[in-house]
Short mmCIF file of C-alpha atoms and ligand atoms in Angstrom, two decimals:
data_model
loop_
_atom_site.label_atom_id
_atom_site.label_comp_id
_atom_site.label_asym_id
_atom_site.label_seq_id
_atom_site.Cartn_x
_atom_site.Cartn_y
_atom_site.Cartn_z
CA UNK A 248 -24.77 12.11 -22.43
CA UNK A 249 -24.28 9.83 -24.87
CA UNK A 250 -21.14 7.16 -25.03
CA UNK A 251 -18.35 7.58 -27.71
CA UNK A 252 -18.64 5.03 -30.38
CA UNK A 253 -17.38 1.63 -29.63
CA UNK A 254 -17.37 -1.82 -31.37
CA UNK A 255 -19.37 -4.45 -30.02
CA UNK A 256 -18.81 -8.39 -30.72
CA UNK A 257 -21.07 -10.67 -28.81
CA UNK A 258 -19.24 -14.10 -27.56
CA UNK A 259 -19.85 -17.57 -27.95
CA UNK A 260 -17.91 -19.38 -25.47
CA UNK A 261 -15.11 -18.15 -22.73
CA UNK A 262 -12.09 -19.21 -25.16
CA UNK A 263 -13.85 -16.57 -27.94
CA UNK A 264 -14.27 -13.75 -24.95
CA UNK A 265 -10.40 -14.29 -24.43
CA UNK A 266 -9.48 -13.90 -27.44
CA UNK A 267 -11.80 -10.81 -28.45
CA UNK A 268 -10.14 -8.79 -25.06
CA UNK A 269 -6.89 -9.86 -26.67
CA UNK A 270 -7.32 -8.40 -29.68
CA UNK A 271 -8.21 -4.65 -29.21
CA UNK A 272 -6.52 -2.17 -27.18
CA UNK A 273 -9.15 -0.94 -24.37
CA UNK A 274 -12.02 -3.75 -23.84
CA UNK A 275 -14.34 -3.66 -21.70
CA UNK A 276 -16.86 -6.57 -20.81
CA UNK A 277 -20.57 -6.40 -20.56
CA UNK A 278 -22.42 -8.78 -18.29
CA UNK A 279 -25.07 -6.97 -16.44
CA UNK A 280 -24.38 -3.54 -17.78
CA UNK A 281 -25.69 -2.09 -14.62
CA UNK A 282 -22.26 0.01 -14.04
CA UNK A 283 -20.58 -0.57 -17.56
CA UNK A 284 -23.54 1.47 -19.46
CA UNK A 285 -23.80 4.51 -16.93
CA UNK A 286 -19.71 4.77 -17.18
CA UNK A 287 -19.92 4.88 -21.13
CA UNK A 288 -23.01 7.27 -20.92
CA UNK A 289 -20.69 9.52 -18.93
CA UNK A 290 -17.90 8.96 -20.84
CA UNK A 291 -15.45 7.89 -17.19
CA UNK A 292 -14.70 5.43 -19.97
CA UNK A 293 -14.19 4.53 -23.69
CA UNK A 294 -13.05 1.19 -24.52
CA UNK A 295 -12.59 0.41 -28.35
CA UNK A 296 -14.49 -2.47 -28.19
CA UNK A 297 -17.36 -3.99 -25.82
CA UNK A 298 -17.39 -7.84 -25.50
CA UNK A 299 -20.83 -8.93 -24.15
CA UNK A 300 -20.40 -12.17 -22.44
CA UNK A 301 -24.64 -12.66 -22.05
CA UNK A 302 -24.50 -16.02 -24.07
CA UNK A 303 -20.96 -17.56 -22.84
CA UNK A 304 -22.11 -20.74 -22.31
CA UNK A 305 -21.25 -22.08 -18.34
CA UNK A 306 -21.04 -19.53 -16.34
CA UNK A 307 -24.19 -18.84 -14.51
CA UNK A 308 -24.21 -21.48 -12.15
CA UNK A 309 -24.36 -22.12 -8.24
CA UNK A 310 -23.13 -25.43 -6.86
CA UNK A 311 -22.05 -26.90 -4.13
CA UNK A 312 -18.68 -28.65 -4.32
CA UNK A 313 -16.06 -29.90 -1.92
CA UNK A 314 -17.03 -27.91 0.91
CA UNK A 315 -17.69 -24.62 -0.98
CA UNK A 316 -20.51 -22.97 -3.08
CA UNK A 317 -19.58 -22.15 -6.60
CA UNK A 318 -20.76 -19.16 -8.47
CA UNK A 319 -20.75 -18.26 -11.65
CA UNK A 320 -19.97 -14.86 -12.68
CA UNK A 321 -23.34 -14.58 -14.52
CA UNK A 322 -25.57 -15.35 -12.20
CA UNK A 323 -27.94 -12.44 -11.61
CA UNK A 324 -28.52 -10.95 -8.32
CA UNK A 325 -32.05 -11.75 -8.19
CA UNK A 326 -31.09 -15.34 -9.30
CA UNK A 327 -29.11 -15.32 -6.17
CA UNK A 328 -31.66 -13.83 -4.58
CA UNK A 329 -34.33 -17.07 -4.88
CA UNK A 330 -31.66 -19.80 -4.68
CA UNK A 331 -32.19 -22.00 -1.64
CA UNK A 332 -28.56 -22.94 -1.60
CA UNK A 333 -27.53 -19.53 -1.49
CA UNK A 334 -29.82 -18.97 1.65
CA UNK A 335 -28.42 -22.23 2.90
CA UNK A 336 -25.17 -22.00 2.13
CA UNK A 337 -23.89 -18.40 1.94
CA UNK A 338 -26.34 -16.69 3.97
CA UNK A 339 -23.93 -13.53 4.59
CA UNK A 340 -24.82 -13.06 0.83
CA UNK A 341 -28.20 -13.50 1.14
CA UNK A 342 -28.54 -10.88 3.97
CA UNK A 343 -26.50 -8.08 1.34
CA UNK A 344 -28.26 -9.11 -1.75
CA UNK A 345 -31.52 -6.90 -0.74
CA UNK A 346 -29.60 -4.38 -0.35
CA UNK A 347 -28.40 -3.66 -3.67
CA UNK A 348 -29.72 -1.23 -5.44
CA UNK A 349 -33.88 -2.26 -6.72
CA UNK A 350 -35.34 -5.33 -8.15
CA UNK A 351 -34.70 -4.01 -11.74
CA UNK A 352 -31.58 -3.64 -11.13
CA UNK A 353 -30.75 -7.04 -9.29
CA UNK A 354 -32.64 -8.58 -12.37
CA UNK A 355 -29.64 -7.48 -14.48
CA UNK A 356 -26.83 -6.88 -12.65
CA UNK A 357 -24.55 -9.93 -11.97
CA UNK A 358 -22.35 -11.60 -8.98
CA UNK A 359 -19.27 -11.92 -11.21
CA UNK A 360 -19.91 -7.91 -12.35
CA UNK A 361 -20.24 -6.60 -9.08
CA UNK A 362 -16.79 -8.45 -7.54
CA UNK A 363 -15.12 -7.62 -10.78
CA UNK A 364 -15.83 -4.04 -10.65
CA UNK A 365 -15.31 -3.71 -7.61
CA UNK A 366 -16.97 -0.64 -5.80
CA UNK A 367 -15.65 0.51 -3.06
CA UNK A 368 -19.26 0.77 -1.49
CA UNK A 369 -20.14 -2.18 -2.72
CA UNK A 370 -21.62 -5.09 -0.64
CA UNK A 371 -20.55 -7.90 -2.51
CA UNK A 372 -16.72 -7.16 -2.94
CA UNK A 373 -16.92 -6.91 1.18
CA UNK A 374 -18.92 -10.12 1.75
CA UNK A 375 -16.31 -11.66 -0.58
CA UNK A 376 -13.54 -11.15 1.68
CA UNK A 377 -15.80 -11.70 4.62
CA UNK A 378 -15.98 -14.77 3.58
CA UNK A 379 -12.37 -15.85 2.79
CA UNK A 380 -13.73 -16.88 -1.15
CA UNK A 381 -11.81 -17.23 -3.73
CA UNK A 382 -11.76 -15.70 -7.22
CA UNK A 383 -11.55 -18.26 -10.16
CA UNK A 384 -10.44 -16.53 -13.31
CA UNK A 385 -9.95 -17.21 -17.37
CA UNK A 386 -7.00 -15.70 -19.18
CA UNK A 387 -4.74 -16.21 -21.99
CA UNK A 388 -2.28 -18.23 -20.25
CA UNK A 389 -5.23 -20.57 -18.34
CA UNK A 390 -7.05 -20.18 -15.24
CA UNK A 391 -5.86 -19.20 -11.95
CA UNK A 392 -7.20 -19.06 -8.18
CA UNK A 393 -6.68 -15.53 -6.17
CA UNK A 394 -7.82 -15.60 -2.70
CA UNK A 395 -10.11 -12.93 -1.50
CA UNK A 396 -7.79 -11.03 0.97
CA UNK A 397 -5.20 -10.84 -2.28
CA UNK A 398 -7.88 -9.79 -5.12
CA UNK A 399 -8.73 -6.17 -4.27
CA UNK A 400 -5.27 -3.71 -5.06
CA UNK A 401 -6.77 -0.26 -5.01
CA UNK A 402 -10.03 1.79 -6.20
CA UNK A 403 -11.28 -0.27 -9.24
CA UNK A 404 -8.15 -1.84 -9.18
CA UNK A 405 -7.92 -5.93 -8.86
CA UNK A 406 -5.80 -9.00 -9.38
CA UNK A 407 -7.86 -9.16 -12.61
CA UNK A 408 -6.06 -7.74 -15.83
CA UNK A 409 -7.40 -6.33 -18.95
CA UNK A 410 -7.17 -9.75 -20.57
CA UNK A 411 -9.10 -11.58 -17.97
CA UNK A 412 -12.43 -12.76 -17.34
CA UNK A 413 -13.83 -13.66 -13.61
CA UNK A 414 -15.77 -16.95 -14.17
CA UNK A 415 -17.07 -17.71 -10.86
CA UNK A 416 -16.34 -17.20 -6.91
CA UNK A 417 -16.20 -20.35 -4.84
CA UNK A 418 -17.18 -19.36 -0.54
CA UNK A 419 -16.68 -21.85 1.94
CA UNK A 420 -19.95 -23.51 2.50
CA UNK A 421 -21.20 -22.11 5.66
CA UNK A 422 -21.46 -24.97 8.11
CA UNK A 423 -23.62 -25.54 11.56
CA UNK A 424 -21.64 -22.85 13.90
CA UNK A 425 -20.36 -20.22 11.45
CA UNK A 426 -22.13 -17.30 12.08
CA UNK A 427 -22.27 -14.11 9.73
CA UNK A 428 -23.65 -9.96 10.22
CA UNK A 429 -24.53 -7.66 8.03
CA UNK A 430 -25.47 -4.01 8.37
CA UNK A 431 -24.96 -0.69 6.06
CA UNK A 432 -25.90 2.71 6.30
CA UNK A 433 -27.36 4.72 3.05
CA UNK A 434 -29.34 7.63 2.77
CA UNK A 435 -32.35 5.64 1.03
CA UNK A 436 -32.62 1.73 0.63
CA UNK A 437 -31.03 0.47 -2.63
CA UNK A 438 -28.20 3.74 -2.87
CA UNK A 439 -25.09 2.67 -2.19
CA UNK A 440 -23.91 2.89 1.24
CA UNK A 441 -22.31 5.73 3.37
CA UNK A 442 -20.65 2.72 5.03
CA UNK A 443 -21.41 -1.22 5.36
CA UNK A 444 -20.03 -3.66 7.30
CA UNK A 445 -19.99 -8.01 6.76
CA UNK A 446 -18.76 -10.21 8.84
CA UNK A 447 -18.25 -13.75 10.04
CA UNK A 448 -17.33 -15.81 12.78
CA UNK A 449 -17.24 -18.93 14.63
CA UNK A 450 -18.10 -19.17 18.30
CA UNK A 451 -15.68 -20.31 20.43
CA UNK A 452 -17.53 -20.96 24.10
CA UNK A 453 -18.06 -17.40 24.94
CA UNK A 454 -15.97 -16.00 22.99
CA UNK A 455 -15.12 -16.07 18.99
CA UNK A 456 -12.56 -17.10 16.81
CA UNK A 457 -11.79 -16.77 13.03
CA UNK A 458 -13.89 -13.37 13.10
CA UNK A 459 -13.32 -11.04 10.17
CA UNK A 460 -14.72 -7.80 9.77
CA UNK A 461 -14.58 -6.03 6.96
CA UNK A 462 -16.27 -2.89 6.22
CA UNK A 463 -16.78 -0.88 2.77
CA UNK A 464 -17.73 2.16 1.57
CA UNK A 465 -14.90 3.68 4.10
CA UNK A 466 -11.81 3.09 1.71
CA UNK A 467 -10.70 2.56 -1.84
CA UNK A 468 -11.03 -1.02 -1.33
CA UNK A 469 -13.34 -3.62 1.25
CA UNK A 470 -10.85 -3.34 4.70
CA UNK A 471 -10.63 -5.94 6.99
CA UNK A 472 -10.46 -3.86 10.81
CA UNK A 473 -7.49 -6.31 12.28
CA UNK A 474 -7.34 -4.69 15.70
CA UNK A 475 -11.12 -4.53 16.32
CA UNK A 476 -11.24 -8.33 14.96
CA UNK A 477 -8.76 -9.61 17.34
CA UNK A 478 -10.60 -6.93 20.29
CA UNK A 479 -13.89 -8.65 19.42
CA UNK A 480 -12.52 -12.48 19.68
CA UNK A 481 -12.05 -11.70 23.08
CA UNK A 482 -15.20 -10.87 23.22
CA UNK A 483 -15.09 -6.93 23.98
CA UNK A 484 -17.64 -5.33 21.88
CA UNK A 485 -16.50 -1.13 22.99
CA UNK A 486 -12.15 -2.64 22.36
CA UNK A 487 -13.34 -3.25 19.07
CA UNK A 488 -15.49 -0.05 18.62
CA UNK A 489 -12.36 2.01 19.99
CA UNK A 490 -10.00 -0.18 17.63
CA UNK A 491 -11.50 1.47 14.48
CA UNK A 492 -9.76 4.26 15.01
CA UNK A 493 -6.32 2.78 14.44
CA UNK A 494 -8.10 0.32 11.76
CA UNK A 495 -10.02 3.05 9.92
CA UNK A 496 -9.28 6.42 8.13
CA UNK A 497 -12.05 6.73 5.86
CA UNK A 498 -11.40 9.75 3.85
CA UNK A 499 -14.20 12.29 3.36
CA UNK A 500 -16.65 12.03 -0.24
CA UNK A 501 -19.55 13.32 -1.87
CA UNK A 502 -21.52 11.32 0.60
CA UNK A 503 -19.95 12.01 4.21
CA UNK A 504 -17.11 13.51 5.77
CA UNK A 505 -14.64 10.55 7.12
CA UNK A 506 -15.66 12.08 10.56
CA UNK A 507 -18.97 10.80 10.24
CA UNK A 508 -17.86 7.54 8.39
CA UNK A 509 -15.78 6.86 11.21
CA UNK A 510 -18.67 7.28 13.54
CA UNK A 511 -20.95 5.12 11.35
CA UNK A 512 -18.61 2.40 11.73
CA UNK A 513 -18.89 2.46 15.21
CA UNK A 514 -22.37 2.07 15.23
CA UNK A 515 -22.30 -1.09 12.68
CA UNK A 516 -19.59 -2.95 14.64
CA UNK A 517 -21.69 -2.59 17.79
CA UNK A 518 -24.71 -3.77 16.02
CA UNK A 519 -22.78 -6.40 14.20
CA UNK A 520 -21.35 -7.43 16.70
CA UNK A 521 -23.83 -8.53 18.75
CA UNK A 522 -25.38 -10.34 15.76
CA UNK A 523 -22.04 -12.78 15.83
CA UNK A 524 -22.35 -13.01 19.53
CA UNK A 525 -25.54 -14.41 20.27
CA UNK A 526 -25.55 -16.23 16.88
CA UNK A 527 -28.75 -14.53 15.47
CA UNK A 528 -27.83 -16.17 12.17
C1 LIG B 685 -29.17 2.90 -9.94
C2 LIG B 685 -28.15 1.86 -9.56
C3 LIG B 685 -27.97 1.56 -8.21
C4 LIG B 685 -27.03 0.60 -7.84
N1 LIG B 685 -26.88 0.35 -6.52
C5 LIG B 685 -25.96 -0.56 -6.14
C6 LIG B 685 -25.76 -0.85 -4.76
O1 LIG B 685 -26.41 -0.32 -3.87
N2 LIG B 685 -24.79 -1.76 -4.45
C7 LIG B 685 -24.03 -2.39 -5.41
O2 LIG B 685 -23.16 -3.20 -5.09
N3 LIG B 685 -24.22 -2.14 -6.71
C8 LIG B 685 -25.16 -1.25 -7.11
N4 LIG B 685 -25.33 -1.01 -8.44
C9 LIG B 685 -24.45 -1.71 -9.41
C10 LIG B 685 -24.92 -3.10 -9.73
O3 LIG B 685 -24.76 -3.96 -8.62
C11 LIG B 685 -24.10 -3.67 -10.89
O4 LIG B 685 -24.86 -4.68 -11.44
C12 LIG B 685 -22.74 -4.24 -10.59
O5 LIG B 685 -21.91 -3.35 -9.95
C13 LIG B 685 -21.98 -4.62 -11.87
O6 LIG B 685 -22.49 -5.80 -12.35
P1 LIG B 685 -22.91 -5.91 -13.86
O7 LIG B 685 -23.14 -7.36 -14.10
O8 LIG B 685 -24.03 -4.99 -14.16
O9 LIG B 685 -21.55 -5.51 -14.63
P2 LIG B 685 -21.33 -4.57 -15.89
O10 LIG B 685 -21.92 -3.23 -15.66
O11 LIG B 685 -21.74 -5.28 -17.13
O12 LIG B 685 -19.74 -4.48 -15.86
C14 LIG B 685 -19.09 -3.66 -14.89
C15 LIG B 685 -17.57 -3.78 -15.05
O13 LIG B 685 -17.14 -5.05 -14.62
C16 LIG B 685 -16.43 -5.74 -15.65
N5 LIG B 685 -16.89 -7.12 -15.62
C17 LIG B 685 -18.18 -7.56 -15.58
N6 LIG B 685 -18.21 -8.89 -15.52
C18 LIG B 685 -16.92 -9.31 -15.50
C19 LIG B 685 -16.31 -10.59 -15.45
N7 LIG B 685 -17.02 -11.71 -15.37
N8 LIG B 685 -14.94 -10.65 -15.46
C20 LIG B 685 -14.19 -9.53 -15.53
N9 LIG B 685 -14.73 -8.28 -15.59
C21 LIG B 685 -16.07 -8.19 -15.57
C22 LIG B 685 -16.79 -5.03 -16.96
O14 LIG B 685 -15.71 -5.08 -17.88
C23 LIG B 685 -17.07 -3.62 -16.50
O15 LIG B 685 -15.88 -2.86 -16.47
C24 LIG B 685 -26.27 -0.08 -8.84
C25 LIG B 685 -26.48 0.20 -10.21
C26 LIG B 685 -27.40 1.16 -10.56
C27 LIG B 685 -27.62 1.44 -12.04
#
């Protein structure tokens, strides 16, 4: 199919994206166009106007600043990909990067894209709030903070509105003795997964502390699995496998029943798990 006619204004700065998505109805913004274009070619959507925010100056960095890496919402996957200070510094991203759909796809598609869309079988969204970051955002009335845990309201549904832009996503800079897992299940490499699963951690003598687990692809949203993180910082590995079923109701899709997502889950924790136990990060 084809998409239903739109206008299209290219931006020169973040103040002139702001006030383009002001002035129209239904906006949509194009950074990677890796989801945007296949939505419009299947008409899920039809905004009035497309605001392409390729040349916004600023915005397609990665830094590291007072104790977390910054990065900009147009950085590219595969930029990501070959930065040494993301394989430093966020290496929970680095490990779910791969896994995104193929090279030609990562060339395009874009860190700020993929949290502000949102997928619920995403990686990034989940590594996101693995990683207590934060979400730094551009709107009419200035720029505000939203913390990871708060960002994600429902399917496709964030703290961001119609008349905001996601500029970057600051991550604590991992340090010596965080430790991080990451592990999905899909049907080939590169489709998106039947369920996933990042993680962090900090070891705590035997045991951990600060663990969060948070699996996607198993709800409208990334979901943290409370019970089995407080089963695993005591360090019991089959208590956090049996929490999932009080943490977890994945509901059944094209992909798998929730039966099987369930099960899937259990099978990533375990693996996971021992990945933030004997720090093979
Ligand atoms: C064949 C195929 C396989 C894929 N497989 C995977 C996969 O396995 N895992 C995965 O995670 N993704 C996958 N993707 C999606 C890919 O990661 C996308 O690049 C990503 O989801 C969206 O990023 P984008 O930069 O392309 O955003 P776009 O497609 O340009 O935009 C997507 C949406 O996000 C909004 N948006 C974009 N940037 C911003 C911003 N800065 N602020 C506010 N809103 C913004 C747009 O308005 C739009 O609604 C796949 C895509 C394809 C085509």
């Amino acid at each position: 199919m084809k998409p239903a006619p739109f206008a299209y204004e290219r931006a020169r700065s973040l103040d002139h994206a702001i006030e383009l998505i002001g002035g129209a109805e239904d906006t949509r913004l194009l950074a990677g166009g890796q989801s945007l274009i296949a939505t419009l070619n299947m008409r899920l959507s039809r905004p009035q106007l497309i605001v392409d925010i390729n040349r916004v100056p600023g915005l397609d960095h990665i830094r590291r600043r007072d104790g977390h890496i910054e990065i900009g919402a147009l950085v590219r996957h595969a930029q990501a990909e070959r930065s040494a200070e993301m394989t430093a510094h966020a290496p929970l991203i680095a490990k779910a990067l791969p896994f995104i759909g193929h090279p030609a796809i990562r060339n395009r598609g874009t860190i700020g894209g993929s949290i502000a869309f949102g997928d619920p079988a995403a990686e990034l969204p989940a590594c996101f709030v693995a990683l207590d970051g934060e979400a730094v955002i551009a709107g009419p009335a200035g720029t505000r903070v939203v913390k990871a845990d708060q960002f994600y309201k429902g399917l496709f549904e964030s703290a961001l509105t119609p008349r905001d832009i996601l500029t970057a996503i600051r991550l604590p800079a991992t340090i010596a003795d965080m430790r991080t897992g990451f592990a999905e299940f899909a049907r080939r490499h590169g489709d998106y997964a039947l369920a996933g699963l990042a993680a962090s951690a900090r070891p705590n003598g035997k045991t951990l502390s600060e663990v969060r687990l948070v699996f996607f692809g198993v709800a409208a949203t990334p979901v943290r699995a409370r019970n089995a993180e407080a089963a695993l910082a005591n360090g019991d590995i089959e208590a956090a496998a049996r929490a999932l079923a009080t943490d977890l109701d994945p509901p059944d899709d094209v992909q798998a029943t929730g039966a099987v997502k369930r099960q899937l889950a259990g099978v990533l924790l375990r693996r996971v798990a021992l990945e933030l136990m004997e720090g093979r990060t």
